[in-house]
PDB file of C-alpha atoms in Angstrom:
ATOM      1  CA  MET A   1      -1.315  47.821 -27.388  1.00  0.00           C
ATOM      2  CA  LYS A   2       1.860  46.007 -26.402  1.00  0.00           C
ATOM      3  CA  PHE A   3       1.874  47.712 -22.982  1.00  0.00           C
ATOM      4  CA  ALA A   4      -1.785  46.889 -22.400  1.00  0.00           C
ATOM      5  CA  PHE A   5      -1.043  43.213 -22.990  1.00  0.00           C
ATOM      6  CA  LEU A   6       1.858  43.272 -20.536  1.00  0.00           C
ATOM      7  CA  TRP A   7      -0.315  45.012 -17.948  1.00  0.00           C
ATOM      8  CA  LEU A   8      -2.926  42.293 -18.377  1.00  0.00           C
ATOM      9  CA  LEU A   9      -0.337  39.574 -17.726  1.00  0.00           C
ATOM     10  CA  ASN A  10       0.850  41.252 -14.546  1.00  0.00           C
ATOM     11  CA  SER A  11      -2.580  42.107 -13.243  1.00  0.00           C
ATOM     12  CA  ALA A  12      -4.435  40.548 -10.368  1.00  0.00           C
ATOM     13  CA  PHE A  13      -6.949  39.310 -12.946  1.00  0.00           C
ATOM     14  CA  MET A  14      -4.367  37.002 -14.520  1.00  0.00           C
ATOM     15  CA  LYS A  15      -3.242  35.784 -11.124  1.00  0.00           C
ATOM     16  CA  ARG A  16      -6.829  34.839 -10.312  1.00  0.00           C
ATOM     17  CA  ILE A  17      -7.166  32.985 -13.595  1.00  0.00           C
ATOM     18  CA  ALA A  18      -3.935  31.109 -12.899  1.00  0.00           C
ATOM     19  CA  ILE A  19      -5.175  30.113  -9.435  1.00  0.00           C
ATOM     20  CA  TRP A  20      -8.515  28.929 -10.823  1.00  0.00           C
ATOM     21  CA  LEU A  21      -6.771  26.905 -13.537  1.00  0.00           C
ATOM     22  CA  LEU A  22      -4.476  25.329 -10.957  1.00  0.00           C
ATOM     23  CA  MET A  23      -7.434  24.425  -8.754  1.00  0.00           C
ATOM     24  CA  ALA A  24      -9.342  22.966 -11.713  1.00  0.00           C
ATOM     25  CA  PHE A  25      -6.313  20.906 -12.748  1.00  0.00           C
ATOM     26  CA  SER A  26      -5.842  19.621  -9.187  1.00  0.00           C
ATOM     27  CA  PHE A  27      -9.492  18.607  -8.929  1.00  0.00           C
ATOM     28  CA  THR A  28      -9.320  16.840 -12.297  1.00  0.00           C
ATOM     29  CA  ALA A  29      -6.158  14.969 -11.303  1.00  0.00           C
ATOM     30  CA  PHE A  30      -7.781  13.863  -8.027  1.00  0.00           C
ATOM     31  CA  ALA A  31     -10.948  12.736  -9.806  1.00  0.00           C
ATOM     32  CA  ALA A  32      -8.877  10.771 -12.328  1.00  0.00           C
ATOM     33  CA  GLN A  33      -7.639   8.563  -9.504  1.00  0.00           C
ATOM     34  CA  ALA A  34     -11.167   7.562  -8.562  1.00  0.00           C
ATOM     35  CA  GLN A  35     -12.167   4.018  -9.374  1.00  0.00           C
ATOM     36  CA  ILE A  36     -13.720   4.004 -12.838  1.00  0.00           C
ATOM     37  CA  ARG A  37     -14.289   0.307 -13.446  1.00  0.00           C
ATOM     38  CA  LYS A  38     -16.695  -1.776 -11.452  1.00  0.00           C
ATOM     39  CA  VAL A  39     -15.190  -4.709  -9.550  1.00  0.00           C
ATOM     40  CA  PRO A  40     -15.846  -7.807 -11.706  1.00  0.00           C
ATOM     41  CA  ALA A  41     -18.232 -10.401 -10.264  1.00  0.00           C
ATOM     42  CA  GLU A  42     -15.514 -13.062 -10.648  1.00  0.00           C
ATOM     43  CA  VAL A  43     -13.315 -11.051  -8.290  1.00  0.00           C
ATOM     44  CA  THR A  44     -15.967 -10.407  -5.638  1.00  0.00           C
ATOM     45  CA  ASP A  45     -17.156 -14.028  -5.777  1.00  0.00           C
ATOM     46  CA  ALA A  46     -13.602 -15.356  -5.358  1.00  0.00           C
ATOM     47  CA  PHE A  47     -13.038 -12.930  -2.488  1.00  0.00           C
ATOM     48  CA  LYS A  48     -16.223 -14.014  -0.684  1.00  0.00           C
ATOM     49  CA  GLN A  49     -15.253 -17.662  -1.084  1.00  0.00           C
ATOM     50  CA  LYS A  50     -11.725 -17.132   0.267  1.00  0.00           C
ATOM     51  CA  PHE A  51     -12.687 -14.689   3.050  1.00  0.00           C
ATOM     52  CA  PRO A  52     -16.279 -15.472   4.118  1.00  0.00           C
ATOM     53  CA  ASN A  53     -15.943 -13.600   7.438  1.00  0.00           C
ATOM     54  CA  ALA A  54     -14.455 -10.406   5.974  1.00  0.00           C
ATOM     55  CA  SER A  55     -16.000  -7.081   6.915  1.00  0.00           C
ATOM     56  CA  GLY A  56     -15.470  -3.456   5.905  1.00  0.00           C
ATOM     57  CA  VAL A  57     -14.281  -4.419   2.421  1.00  0.00           C
ATOM     58  CA  SER A  58     -13.034  -1.665   0.110  1.00  0.00           C
ATOM     59  CA  TRP A  59     -11.600  -2.180  -3.361  1.00  0.00           C
ATOM     60  CA  LYS A  60      -8.842  -0.470  -5.358  1.00  0.00           C
ATOM     61  CA  ASP A  61      -8.423  -0.917  -9.084  1.00  0.00           C
ATOM     62  CA  LYS A  62      -4.737  -1.573  -9.800  1.00  0.00           C
ATOM     63  CA  LEU A  63      -5.351  -1.959 -13.579  1.00  0.00           C
ATOM     64  CA  THR A  64      -3.888  -5.465 -13.865  1.00  0.00           C
ATOM     65  CA  ASP A  65      -5.417  -6.677 -10.609  1.00  0.00           C
ATOM     66  CA  TRP A  66      -7.704  -5.693  -7.732  1.00  0.00           C
ATOM     67  CA  GLN A  67      -6.744  -4.975  -4.132  1.00  0.00           C
ATOM     68  CA  ALA A  68      -9.212  -5.537  -1.305  1.00  0.00           C
ATOM     69  CA  LYS A  69      -8.687  -3.948   2.094  1.00  0.00           C
ATOM     70  CA  PHE A  70     -10.733  -5.618   4.810  1.00  0.00           C
ATOM     71  CA  LYS A  71     -10.984  -6.770   8.397  1.00  0.00           C
ATOM     72  CA  ASP A  72     -10.851 -10.457   9.212  1.00  0.00           C
ATOM     73  CA  GLY A  73     -11.975 -10.449  12.819  1.00  0.00           C
ATOM     74  CA  SER A  74      -9.938  -7.668  14.407  1.00  0.00           C
ATOM     75  CA  THR A  75      -7.052  -7.945  11.943  1.00  0.00           C
ATOM     76  CA  SER A  76      -6.548  -5.609   8.979  1.00  0.00           C
ATOM     77  CA  SER A  77      -5.690  -7.435   5.786  1.00  0.00           C
ATOM     78  CA  TYR A  78      -5.113  -6.824   2.092  1.00  0.00           C
ATOM     79  CA  ALA A  79      -5.748  -9.312  -0.702  1.00  0.00           C
ATOM     80  CA  TRP A  80      -4.930  -9.126  -4.407  1.00  0.00           C
ATOM     81  CA  PHE A  81      -6.892 -10.839  -7.172  1.00  0.00           C
ATOM     82  CA  THR A  82      -6.435 -10.883 -10.935  1.00  0.00           C
ATOM     83  CA  ASN A  83      -9.136  -9.411 -13.153  1.00  0.00           C
ATOM     84  CA  LYS A  84     -10.386 -12.992 -13.629  1.00  0.00           C
ATOM     85  CA  GLY A  85     -10.790 -13.566  -9.898  1.00  0.00           C
ATOM     86  CA  GLU A  86      -7.642 -15.610  -9.274  1.00  0.00           C
ATOM     87  CA  TRP A  87      -6.198 -15.007  -5.812  1.00  0.00           C
ATOM     88  CA  LYS A  88      -2.588 -13.772  -5.863  1.00  0.00           C
ATOM     89  CA  GLU A  89      -1.606 -12.626  -2.367  1.00  0.00           C
ATOM     90  CA  THR A  90      -2.793 -11.796   1.134  1.00  0.00           C
ATOM     91  CA  ASP A  91      -1.000  -9.488   3.576  1.00  0.00           C
ATOM     92  CA  GLN A  92      -2.167  -9.585   7.177  1.00  0.00           C
ATOM     93  CA  GLU A  93      -1.050  -6.891   9.616  1.00  0.00           C
ATOM     94  CA  LEU A  94       0.562  -8.204  12.802  1.00  0.00           C
ATOM     95  CA  THR A  95       2.098  -6.756  15.915  1.00  0.00           C
ATOM     96  CA  TYR A  96       5.804  -7.322  16.463  1.00  0.00           C
ATOM     97  CA  GLU A  97       4.954  -9.302  19.603  1.00  0.00           C
ATOM     98  CA  SER A  98       2.760 -11.698  17.617  1.00  0.00           C
ATOM     99  CA  LEU A  99       5.539 -12.624  15.166  1.00  0.00           C
ATOM    100  CA  PRO A 100       6.812 -16.199  15.510  1.00  0.00           C
ATOM    101  CA  GLU A 101       9.761 -16.498  17.891  1.00  0.00           C
ATOM    102  CA  ALA A 102      11.980 -17.683  15.021  1.00  0.00           C
ATOM    103  CA  VAL A 103      11.313 -14.458  13.090  1.00  0.00           C
ATOM    104  CA  LYS A 104      11.929 -12.237  16.125  1.00  0.00           C
ATOM    105  CA  ASP A 105      15.137 -14.178  16.804  1.00  0.00           C
ATOM    106  CA  GLY A 106      16.178 -13.767  13.153  1.00  0.00           C
ATOM    107  CA  PHE A 107      15.617 -10.026  13.422  1.00  0.00           C
ATOM    108  CA  LYS A 108      17.652  -9.815  16.641  1.00  0.00           C
ATOM    109  CA  LYS A 109      20.532 -11.678  14.959  1.00  0.00           C
ATOM    110  CA  SER A 110      20.414  -9.603  11.764  1.00  0.00           C
ATOM    111  CA  LYS A 111      22.524  -6.540  10.994  1.00  0.00           C
ATOM    112  CA  TYR A 112      19.344  -4.493  11.533  1.00  0.00           C
ATOM    113  CA  ASN A 113      18.936  -5.486  15.191  1.00  0.00           C
ATOM    114  CA  GLU A 114      19.459  -1.901  16.394  1.00  0.00           C
ATOM    115  CA  TRP A 115      16.822  -0.538  14.029  1.00  0.00           C
ATOM    116  CA  THR A 116      13.316   0.059  15.366  1.00  0.00           C
ATOM    117  CA  PRO A 117      10.540  -2.210  14.047  1.00  0.00           C
ATOM    118  CA  LYS A 118       7.466  -0.127  13.173  1.00  0.00           C
ATOM    119  CA  GLU A 119       5.063  -2.361  11.224  1.00  0.00           C
ATOM    120  CA  THR A 120       4.885  -6.097  10.639  1.00  0.00           C
ATOM    121  CA  ALA A 121       2.822  -8.354   8.416  1.00  0.00           C
ATOM    122  CA  SER A 122       2.539 -11.919   7.239  1.00  0.00           C
ATOM    123  CA  ILE A 123       2.546 -12.392   3.472  1.00  0.00           C
ATOM    124  CA  ILE A 124       0.992 -15.382   1.774  1.00  0.00           C
ATOM    125  CA  LYS A 125       1.489 -15.611  -1.993  1.00  0.00           C
ATOM    126  CA  LYS A 126       0.153 -18.187  -4.396  1.00  0.00           C
ATOM    127  CA  ASP A 127       2.620 -21.070  -4.799  1.00  0.00           C
ATOM    128  CA  GLN A 128       5.170 -19.502  -2.409  1.00  0.00           C
ATOM    129  CA  ALA A 129       6.217 -20.083   1.174  1.00  0.00           C
ATOM    130  CA  LEU A 130       4.900 -17.884   3.971  1.00  0.00           C
ATOM    131  CA  GLN A 131       6.932 -14.701   4.543  1.00  0.00           C
ATOM    132  CA  TYR A 132       7.017 -12.078   7.251  1.00  0.00           C
ATOM    133  CA  ARG A 133       7.653  -8.417   6.476  1.00  0.00           C
ATOM    134  CA  VAL A 134       9.133  -6.120   9.126  1.00  0.00           C
ATOM    135  CA  TYR A 135       9.289  -2.393   8.403  1.00  0.00           C
ATOM    136  CA  VAL A 136      12.202  -0.844  10.310  1.00  0.00           C
ATOM    137  CA  GLU A 137      13.603   2.660  10.812  1.00  0.00           C
ATOM    138  CA  LYS A 138      16.929   3.968  12.043  1.00  0.00           C
ATOM    139  CA  HIS A 139      17.433   7.542  13.242  1.00  0.00           C
ATOM    140  CA  SER A 140      13.734   8.393  12.897  1.00  0.00           C
ATOM    141  CA  LEU A 141      12.925   9.006   9.236  1.00  0.00           C
ATOM    142  CA  VAL A 142      16.426   8.971   7.771  1.00  0.00           C
ATOM    143  CA  GLN A 143      16.817   5.256   7.040  1.00  0.00           C
ATOM    144  CA  LYS A 144      13.864   2.949   6.375  1.00  0.00           C
ATOM    145  CA  LYS A 145      13.741  -0.619   5.087  1.00  0.00           C
ATOM    146  CA  TYR A 146      11.412  -3.529   4.594  1.00  0.00           C
ATOM    147  CA  LEU A 147      12.917  -6.788   5.829  1.00  0.00           C
ATOM    148  CA  PHE A 148      11.541 -10.107   4.584  1.00  0.00           C
ATOM    149  CA  PHE A 149      11.966 -13.250   6.685  1.00  0.00           C
ATOM    150  CA  ASP A 150      10.921 -16.831   6.044  1.00  0.00           C
ATOM    151  CA  GLU A 151       9.025 -18.815   8.684  1.00  0.00           C
ATOM    152  CA  HIS A 152      12.347 -20.099  10.096  1.00  0.00           C
ATOM    153  CA  GLY A 153      13.592 -16.559  10.784  1.00  0.00           C
ATOM    154  CA  ALA A 154      16.097 -16.348   7.919  1.00  0.00           C
ATOM    155  CA  LEU A 155      16.392 -12.857   6.426  1.00  0.00           C
ATOM    156  CA  LYS A 156      15.674 -13.375   2.724  1.00  0.00           C
ATOM    157  CA  ARG A 157      15.954  -9.785   1.466  1.00  0.00           C
ATOM    158  CA  ASP A 158      15.837  -6.155   2.462  1.00  0.00           C
ATOM    159  CA  VAL A 159      14.295  -3.385   0.410  1.00  0.00           C
ATOM    160  CA  GLN A 160      14.988   0.331   0.805  1.00  0.00           C
ATOM    161  CA  SER A 161      11.863   2.339   1.571  1.00  0.00           C
ATOM    162  CA  LEU A 162      11.248   5.959   0.708  1.00  0.00           C
TER     163      LEU A 162
END
């Protein structure tokens, strides 16, 4: 009996069961990330009021707030709202060339001037000054950082990226 049990564990049958269980677990984990709650009307109404020309809107439930990804004209943007519909932040994707001259000058004068800028965005937060985020890399994928500049081109902080 003991040998029969060991044979069963080593058999192709058990390997198939293990593969099926792994696939079922993976599917369940993927489905768990799907949006369960419906976007509250307060959130969608506030979004429509703030961004009347938005198109291609998609929502992500972030538990404590909601993130909208949308196009405003030809520009990709992200906006965050609380569950009660209060606007928190908007990030608008930019090209490096479209950054204000002061920000480009600040980058050139920073210790990261030899790093390669990859992505840029403007960040508007409730009750805060406008910021610009520049994602930079050095030596391809080895070193990556987010640099945050104010509208005058002063580097306010850098954040290591994974």
